[in-house]
Each structure stands twice: as C-alpha cells, then as structure tokens.
Amino acid sequence: MASADQKQNIVSALSKHLSTLSLDPNSDKDIKSLCTEILNSSQKDNELVKWVEFASNFPVDSGASFKALSKLNEDLSKKSVILGNGLKISAADIVVFASVYSSVISLSNSDRNKLPHLLRWMDYIQVC
C-alpha cells in the first residue's frame, strides 16, 4: 500500500502534468479514486487503471519494492514509455514515476545497475 508521501507525490505530479486543479492528497480517498477524479473519462482505460493500481500498491519494503522495480524494468525493456507508442508521456508514466521515485533513488549503485531500462525511462520522464 502506498504511503502518505507516495500518495501526495502521485497526486501532485499528475495534477501538474495534466494542468488540472490540485486535489487534496490528504483526503480519505485512495490513490486510484483520486487519479480517477483527475483523469477525464476518455483516459480511463484498462491499461491506465492497471498502472494506477501498480502505483497505489507499490510496496514500501525495500525487498518487495526491488522486485516490483525489476518487473517494471522488464516491462520497459521493449518501450520508451509505459503507455502508447513513441515517446509521448502518458498519465500512467507520471503516476508510476511519482510512486517509484523515492525507492529508486535510495537503491545502491549495484542494484541500480540491474535496472537499466527503468533508469533510462526515469531520466526521460524527468527531462520532459
């Protein structure tokens, strides 16, 4: 389950990306509900929901988070962004980035070296 800090980071990043009014990340709603409020109905598809759930369930335990990061690294081995084709960043990229950022920066150098696709993706998301 996402921590309060992860929840705040996700909601803040998604609000900025979509240029919407900020929602209160301290509300009683879970991340999925808050993200659904931010996103318009045309953006709510199964893939986006899958990634919002990934972000909202991202583990805070270092061992479990590394396993989830490894899976994400594998998913990113064949693409530049999480959803869509090409290089256009989606809401899913923003939600996942905000969720995993603190875990990635706290990894050791040897663990980071095991996640090249994830690090490439993170560099790209930060620049855009």
JSON list of C-alpha atoms in Angstrom, two decimals:
[
{"chain": "A", "resi": 1, "resn": "MET", "atom": "CA", "xyz": [0.00, 0.00, 0.00]},
{"chain": "A", "resi": 2, "resn": "ALA", "atom": "CA", "xyz": [1.30, 3.45, -0.86]},
{"chain": "A", "resi": 3, "resn": "SER", "atom": "CA", "xyz": [2.50, 5.69, 1.92]},
{"chain": "A", "resi": 4, "resn": "ALA", "atom": "CA", "xyz": [1.07, 9.15, 2.53]},
{"chain": "A", "resi": 5, "resn": "ASP", "atom": "CA", "xyz": [4.17, 10.67, 0.90]},
{"chain": "A", "resi": 6, "resn": "GLN", "atom": "CA", "xyz": [3.76, 8.48, -2.19]},
{"chain": "A", "resi": 7, "resn": "LYS", "atom": "CA", "xyz": [0.10, 9.44, -2.40]},
{"chain": "A", "resi": 8, "resn": "GLN", "atom": "CA", "xyz": [0.95, 13.13, -2.19]},
{"chain": "A", "resi": 9, "resn": "ASN", "atom": "CA", "xyz": [3.70, 12.78, -4.83]},
{"chain": "A", "resi": 10, "resn": "ILE", "atom": "CA", "xyz": [1.42, 10.92, -7.23]},
{"chain": "A", "resi": 11, "resn": "VAL", "atom": "CA", "xyz": [-1.49, 13.34, -6.95]},
{"chain": "A", "resi": 12, "resn": "SER", "atom": "CA", "xyz": [0.76, 16.39, -7.19]},
{"chain": "A", "resi": 13, "resn": "ALA", "atom": "CA", "xyz": [2.70, 15.11, -10.22]},
{"chain": "A", "resi": 14, "resn": "LEU", "atom": "CA", "xyz": [-0.44, 14.03, -12.08]},
{"chain": "A", "resi": 15, "resn": "SER", "atom": "CA", "xyz": [-2.18, 17.34, -11.39]},
{"chain": "A", "resi": 16, "resn": "LYS", "atom": "CA", "xyz": [0.83, 19.26, -12.75]},
{"chain": "A", "resi": 17, "resn": "HIS", "atom": "CA", "xyz": [1.16, 17.01, -15.80]},
{"chain": "A", "resi": 18, "resn": "LEU", "atom": "CA", "xyz": [-2.48, 17.43, -16.74]},
{"chain": "A", "resi": 19, "resn": "SER", "atom": "CA", "xyz": [-2.65, 21.12, -15.70]},
{"chain": "A", "resi": 20, "resn": "THR", "atom": "CA", "xyz": [-5.65, 20.47, -13.51]},
{"chain": "A", "resi": 21, "resn": "LEU", "atom": "CA", "xyz": [-6.57, 21.91, -10.19]},
{"chain": "A", "resi": 22, "resn": "SER", "atom": "CA", "xyz": [-4.78, 20.21, -7.36]},
{"chain": "A", "resi": 23, "resn": "LEU", "atom": "CA", "xyz": [-6.72, 17.69, -5.39]},
{"chain": "A", "resi": 24, "resn": "ASP", "atom": "CA", "xyz": [-6.19, 17.20, -1.70]},
{"chain": "A", "resi": 25, "resn": "PRO", "atom": "CA", "xyz": [-3.73, 14.30, -1.34]},
{"chain": "A", "resi": 26, "resn": "ASN", "atom": "CA", "xyz": [-4.63, 14.18, 2.36]},
{"chain": "A", "resi": 27, "resn": "SER", "atom": "CA", "xyz": [-8.22, 13.18, 1.67]},
{"chain": "A", "resi": 28, "resn": "ASP", "atom": "CA", "xyz": [-9.50, 9.80, 2.79]},
{"chain": "A", "resi": 29, "resn": "LYS", "atom": "CA", "xyz": [-9.70, 8.59, -0.81]},
{"chain": "A", "resi": 30, "resn": "ASP", "atom": "CA", "xyz": [-7.18, 6.08, -2.11]},
{"chain": "A", "resi": 31, "resn": "ILE", "atom": "CA", "xyz": [-4.81, 6.85, -4.99]},
{"chain": "A", "resi": 32, "resn": "LYS", "atom": "CA", "xyz": [-6.99, 5.10, -7.54]},
{"chain": "A", "resi": 33, "resn": "SER", "atom": "CA", "xyz": [-10.03, 7.22, -6.61]},
{"chain": "A", "resi": 34, "resn": "LEU", "atom": "CA", "xyz": [-8.02, 10.45, -6.63]},
{"chain": "A", "resi": 35, "resn": "CYS", "atom": "CA", "xyz": [-6.48, 9.66, -10.01]},
{"chain": "A", "resi": 36, "resn": "THR", "atom": "CA", "xyz": [-9.89, 8.81, -11.42]},
{"chain": "A", "resi": 37, "resn": "GLU", "atom": "CA", "xyz": [-11.11, 12.25, -10.35]},
{"chain": "A", "resi": 38, "resn": "ILE", "atom": "CA", "xyz": [-8.19, 13.93, -12.12]},
{"chain": "A", "resi": 39, "resn": "LEU", "atom": "CA", "xyz": [-8.41, 11.94, -15.35]},
{"chain": "A", "resi": 40, "resn": "ASN", "atom": "CA", "xyz": [-11.22, 12.52, -17.79]},
{"chain": "A", "resi": 41, "resn": "SER", "atom": "CA", "xyz": [-13.31, 9.60, -18.94]},
{"chain": "A", "resi": 42, "resn": "SER", "atom": "CA", "xyz": [-11.52, 9.23, -22.30]},
{"chain": "A", "resi": 43, "resn": "GLN", "atom": "CA", "xyz": [-8.28, 8.47, -20.49]},
{"chain": "A", "resi": 44, "resn": "LYS", "atom": "CA", "xyz": [-9.74, 5.79, -18.21]},
{"chain": "A", "resi": 45, "resn": "ASP", "atom": "CA", "xyz": [-8.90, 2.53, -19.88]},
{"chain": "A", "resi": 46, "resn": "ASN", "atom": "CA", "xyz": [-7.86, -0.84, -18.57]},
{"chain": "A", "resi": 47, "resn": "GLU", "atom": "CA", "xyz": [-4.14, -0.26, -19.07]},
{"chain": "A", "resi": 48, "resn": "LEU", "atom": "CA", "xyz": [-4.19, 3.06, -17.23]},
{"chain": "A", "resi": 49, "resn": "VAL", "atom": "CA", "xyz": [-6.16, 1.53, -14.37]},
{"chain": "A", "resi": 50, "resn": "LYS", "atom": "CA", "xyz": [-3.58, -1.28, -14.21]},
{"chain": "A", "resi": 51, "resn": "TRP", "atom": "CA", "xyz": [-0.75, 1.23, -13.78]},
{"chain": "A", "resi": 52, "resn": "VAL", "atom": "CA", "xyz": [-2.65, 3.35, -11.25]},
{"chain": "A", "resi": 53, "resn": "GLU", "atom": "CA", "xyz": [-3.15, 0.16, -9.24]},
{"chain": "A", "resi": 54, "resn": "PHE", "atom": "CA", "xyz": [0.56, -0.65, -9.59]},
{"chain": "A", "resi": 55, "resn": "ALA", "atom": "CA", "xyz": [1.38, 2.80, -8.19]},
{"chain": "A", "resi": 56, "resn": "SER", "atom": "CA", "xyz": [-1.16, 2.64, -5.40]},
{"chain": "A", "resi": 57, "resn": "ASN", "atom": "CA", "xyz": [0.02, -0.82, -4.33]},
{"chain": "A", "resi": 58, "resn": "PHE", "atom": "CA", "xyz": [3.73, -0.10, -4.72]},
{"chain": "A", "resi": 59, "resn": "PRO", "atom": "CA", "xyz": [5.47, -1.60, -1.67]},
{"chain": "A", "resi": 60, "resn": "VAL", "atom": "CA", "xyz": [7.49, 0.48, 0.74]},
{"chain": "A", "resi": 61, "resn": "ASP", "atom": "CA", "xyz": [9.55, -2.52, 1.92]},
{"chain": "A", "resi": 62, "resn": "SER", "atom": "CA", "xyz": [12.92, -2.42, 0.11]},
{"chain": "A", "resi": 63, "resn": "GLY", "atom": "CA", "xyz": [12.97, -6.10, -0.87]},
{"chain": "A", "resi": 64, "resn": "ALA", "atom": "CA", "xyz": [9.44, -6.08, -2.23]},
{"chain": "A", "resi": 65, "resn": "SER", "atom": "CA", "xyz": [9.96, -2.73, -3.95]},
{"chain": "A", "resi": 66, "resn": "PHE", "atom": "CA", "xyz": [13.08, -4.02, -5.74]},
{"chain": "A", "resi": 67, "resn": "LYS", "atom": "CA", "xyz": [11.08, -6.96, -7.04]},
{"chain": "A", "resi": 68, "resn": "ALA", "atom": "CA", "xyz": [8.38, -4.58, -8.35]},
{"chain": "A", "resi": 69, "resn": "LEU", "atom": "CA", "xyz": [11.05, -2.31, -9.86]},
{"chain": "A", "resi": 70, "resn": "SER", "atom": "CA", "xyz": [12.62, -5.32, -11.59]},
{"chain": "A", "resi": 71, "resn": "LYS", "atom": "CA", "xyz": [9.27, -6.19, -13.15]},
{"chain": "A", "resi": 72, "resn": "LEU", "atom": "CA", "xyz": [8.83, -2.59, -14.29]},
{"chain": "A", "resi": 73, "resn": "ASN", "atom": "CA", "xyz": [12.37, -2.66, -15.70]},
{"chain": "A", "resi": 74, "resn": "GLU", "atom": "CA", "xyz": [11.43, -5.74, -17.72]},
{"chain": "A", "resi": 75, "resn": "ASP", "atom": "CA", "xyz": [8.24, -4.08, -18.99]},
{"chain": "A", "resi": 76, "resn": "LEU", "atom": "CA", "xyz": [10.25, -1.03, -20.09]},
{"chain": "A", "resi": 77, "resn": "SER", "atom": "CA", "xyz": [12.84, -3.11, -21.96]},
{"chain": "A", "resi": 78, "resn": "LYS", "atom": "CA", "xyz": [10.72, -3.01, -25.10]},
{"chain": "A", "resi": 79, "resn": "LYS", "atom": "CA", "xyz": [9.31, 0.51, -24.96]},
{"chain": "A", "resi": 80, "resn": "SER", "atom": "CA", "xyz": [10.17, 4.11, -24.15]},
{"chain": "A", "resi": 81, "resn": "VAL", "atom": "CA", "xyz": [7.06, 5.00, -22.18]},
{"chain": "A", "resi": 82, "resn": "ILE", "atom": "CA", "xyz": [4.59, 2.94, -20.19]},
{"chain": "A", "resi": 83, "resn": "LEU", "atom": "CA", "xyz": [1.53, 3.51, -22.39]},
{"chain": "A", "resi": 84, "resn": "GLY", "atom": "CA", "xyz": [1.22, 4.33, -26.04]},
{"chain": "A", "resi": 85, "resn": "ASN", "atom": "CA", "xyz": [3.67, 4.26, -28.88]},
{"chain": "A", "resi": 86, "resn": "GLY", "atom": "CA", "xyz": [6.61, 6.50, -29.43]},
{"chain": "A", "resi": 87, "resn": "LEU", "atom": "CA", "xyz": [7.82, 8.97, -26.87]},
{"chain": "A", "resi": 88, "resn": "LYS", "atom": "CA", "xyz": [4.69, 10.76, -25.62]},
{"chain": "A", "resi": 89, "resn": "ILE", "atom": "CA", "xyz": [4.44, 10.63, -21.84]},
{"chain": "A", "resi": 90, "resn": "SER", "atom": "CA", "xyz": [1.09, 9.45, -20.51]},
{"chain": "A", "resi": 91, "resn": "ALA", "atom": "CA", "xyz": [-0.67, 9.85, -17.20]},
{"chain": "A", "resi": 92, "resn": "ALA", "atom": "CA", "xyz": [0.47, 6.31, -16.39]},
{"chain": "A", "resi": 93, "resn": "ASP", "atom": "CA", "xyz": [4.11, 7.39, -16.71]},
{"chain": "A", "resi": 94, "resn": "ILE", "atom": "CA", "xyz": [3.53, 10.28, -14.32]},
{"chain": "A", "resi": 95, "resn": "VAL", "atom": "CA", "xyz": [1.68, 8.18, -11.74]},
{"chain": "A", "resi": 96, "resn": "VAL", "atom": "CA", "xyz": [4.25, 5.38, -11.77]},
{"chain": "A", "resi": 97, "resn": "PHE", "atom": "CA", "xyz": [7.21, 7.76, -11.74]},
{"chain": "A", "resi": 98, "resn": "ALA", "atom": "CA", "xyz": [5.85, 9.60, -8.69]},
{"chain": "A", "resi": 99, "resn": "SER", "atom": "CA", "xyz": [5.28, 6.29, -6.95]},
{"chain": "A", "resi": 100, "resn": "VAL", "atom": "CA", "xyz": [8.68, 4.68, -7.56]},
{"chain": "A", "resi": 101, "resn": "TYR", "atom": "CA", "xyz": [11.00, 7.71, -7.46]},
{"chain": "A", "resi": 102, "resn": "SER", "atom": "CA", "xyz": [11.91, 7.60, -3.77]},
{"chain": "A", "resi": 103, "resn": "SER", "atom": "CA", "xyz": [12.56, 3.85, -3.90]},
{"chain": "A", "resi": 104, "resn": "VAL", "atom": "CA", "xyz": [14.83, 4.17, -6.93]},
{"chain": "A", "resi": 105, "resn": "ILE", "atom": "CA", "xyz": [16.94, 6.98, -5.53]},
{"chain": "A", "resi": 106, "resn": "SER", "atom": "CA", "xyz": [17.51, 5.01, -2.34]},
{"chain": "A", "resi": 107, "resn": "LEU", "atom": "CA", "xyz": [18.88, 1.95, -4.20]},
{"chain": "A", "resi": 108, "resn": "SER", "atom": "CA", "xyz": [22.54, 1.08, -4.04]},
{"chain": "A", "resi": 109, "resn": "ASN", "atom": "CA", "xyz": [24.61, 1.59, -7.19]},
{"chain": "A", "resi": 110, "resn": "SER", "atom": "CA", "xyz": [24.84, -2.15, -7.75]},
{"chain": "A", "resi": 111, "resn": "ASP", "atom": "CA", "xyz": [21.03, -2.50, -7.58]},
{"chain": "A", "resi": 112, "resn": "ARG", "atom": "CA", "xyz": [20.55, 0.48, -9.91]},
{"chain": "A", "resi": 113, "resn": "ASN", "atom": "CA", "xyz": [22.90, -1.14, -12.42]},
{"chain": "A", "resi": 114, "resn": "LYS", "atom": "CA", "xyz": [20.47, -4.08, -12.57]},
{"chain": "A", "resi": 115, "resn": "LEU", "atom": "CA", "xyz": [17.67, -1.77, -13.77]},
{"chain": "A", "resi": 116, "resn": "PRO", "atom": "CA", "xyz": [18.97, -0.04, -16.93]},
{"chain": "A", "resi": 117, "resn": "HIS", "atom": "CA", "xyz": [15.60, 0.30, -18.68]},
{"chain": "A", "resi": 118, "resn": "LEU", "atom": "CA", "xyz": [13.95, 1.74, -15.59]},
{"chain": "A", "resi": 119, "resn": "LEU", "atom": "CA", "xyz": [16.76, 4.29, -15.16]},
{"chain": "A", "resi": 120, "resn": "ARG", "atom": "CA", "xyz": [16.59, 5.27, -18.85]},
{"chain": "A", "resi": 121, "resn": "TRP", "atom": "CA", "xyz": [12.83, 5.75, -18.53]},
{"chain": "A", "resi": 122, "resn": "MET", "atom": "CA", "xyz": [13.21, 7.80, -15.32]},
{"chain": "A", "resi": 123, "resn": "ASP", "atom": "CA", "xyz": [15.79, 10.08, -16.96]},
{"chain": "A", "resi": 124, "resn": "TYR", "atom": "CA", "xyz": [13.42, 10.61, -19.88]},
{"chain": "A", "resi": 125, "resn": "ILE", "atom": "CA", "xyz": [10.41, 11.37, -17.68]},
{"chain": "A", "resi": 126, "resn": "GLN", "atom": "CA", "xyz": [12.43, 13.88, -15.62]},
{"chain": "A", "resi": 127, "resn": "VAL", "atom": "CA", "xyz": [13.57, 15.77, -18.72]},
{"chain": "A", "resi": 128, "resn": "CYS", "atom": "CA", "xyz": [10.13, 16.08, -20.31]}
]
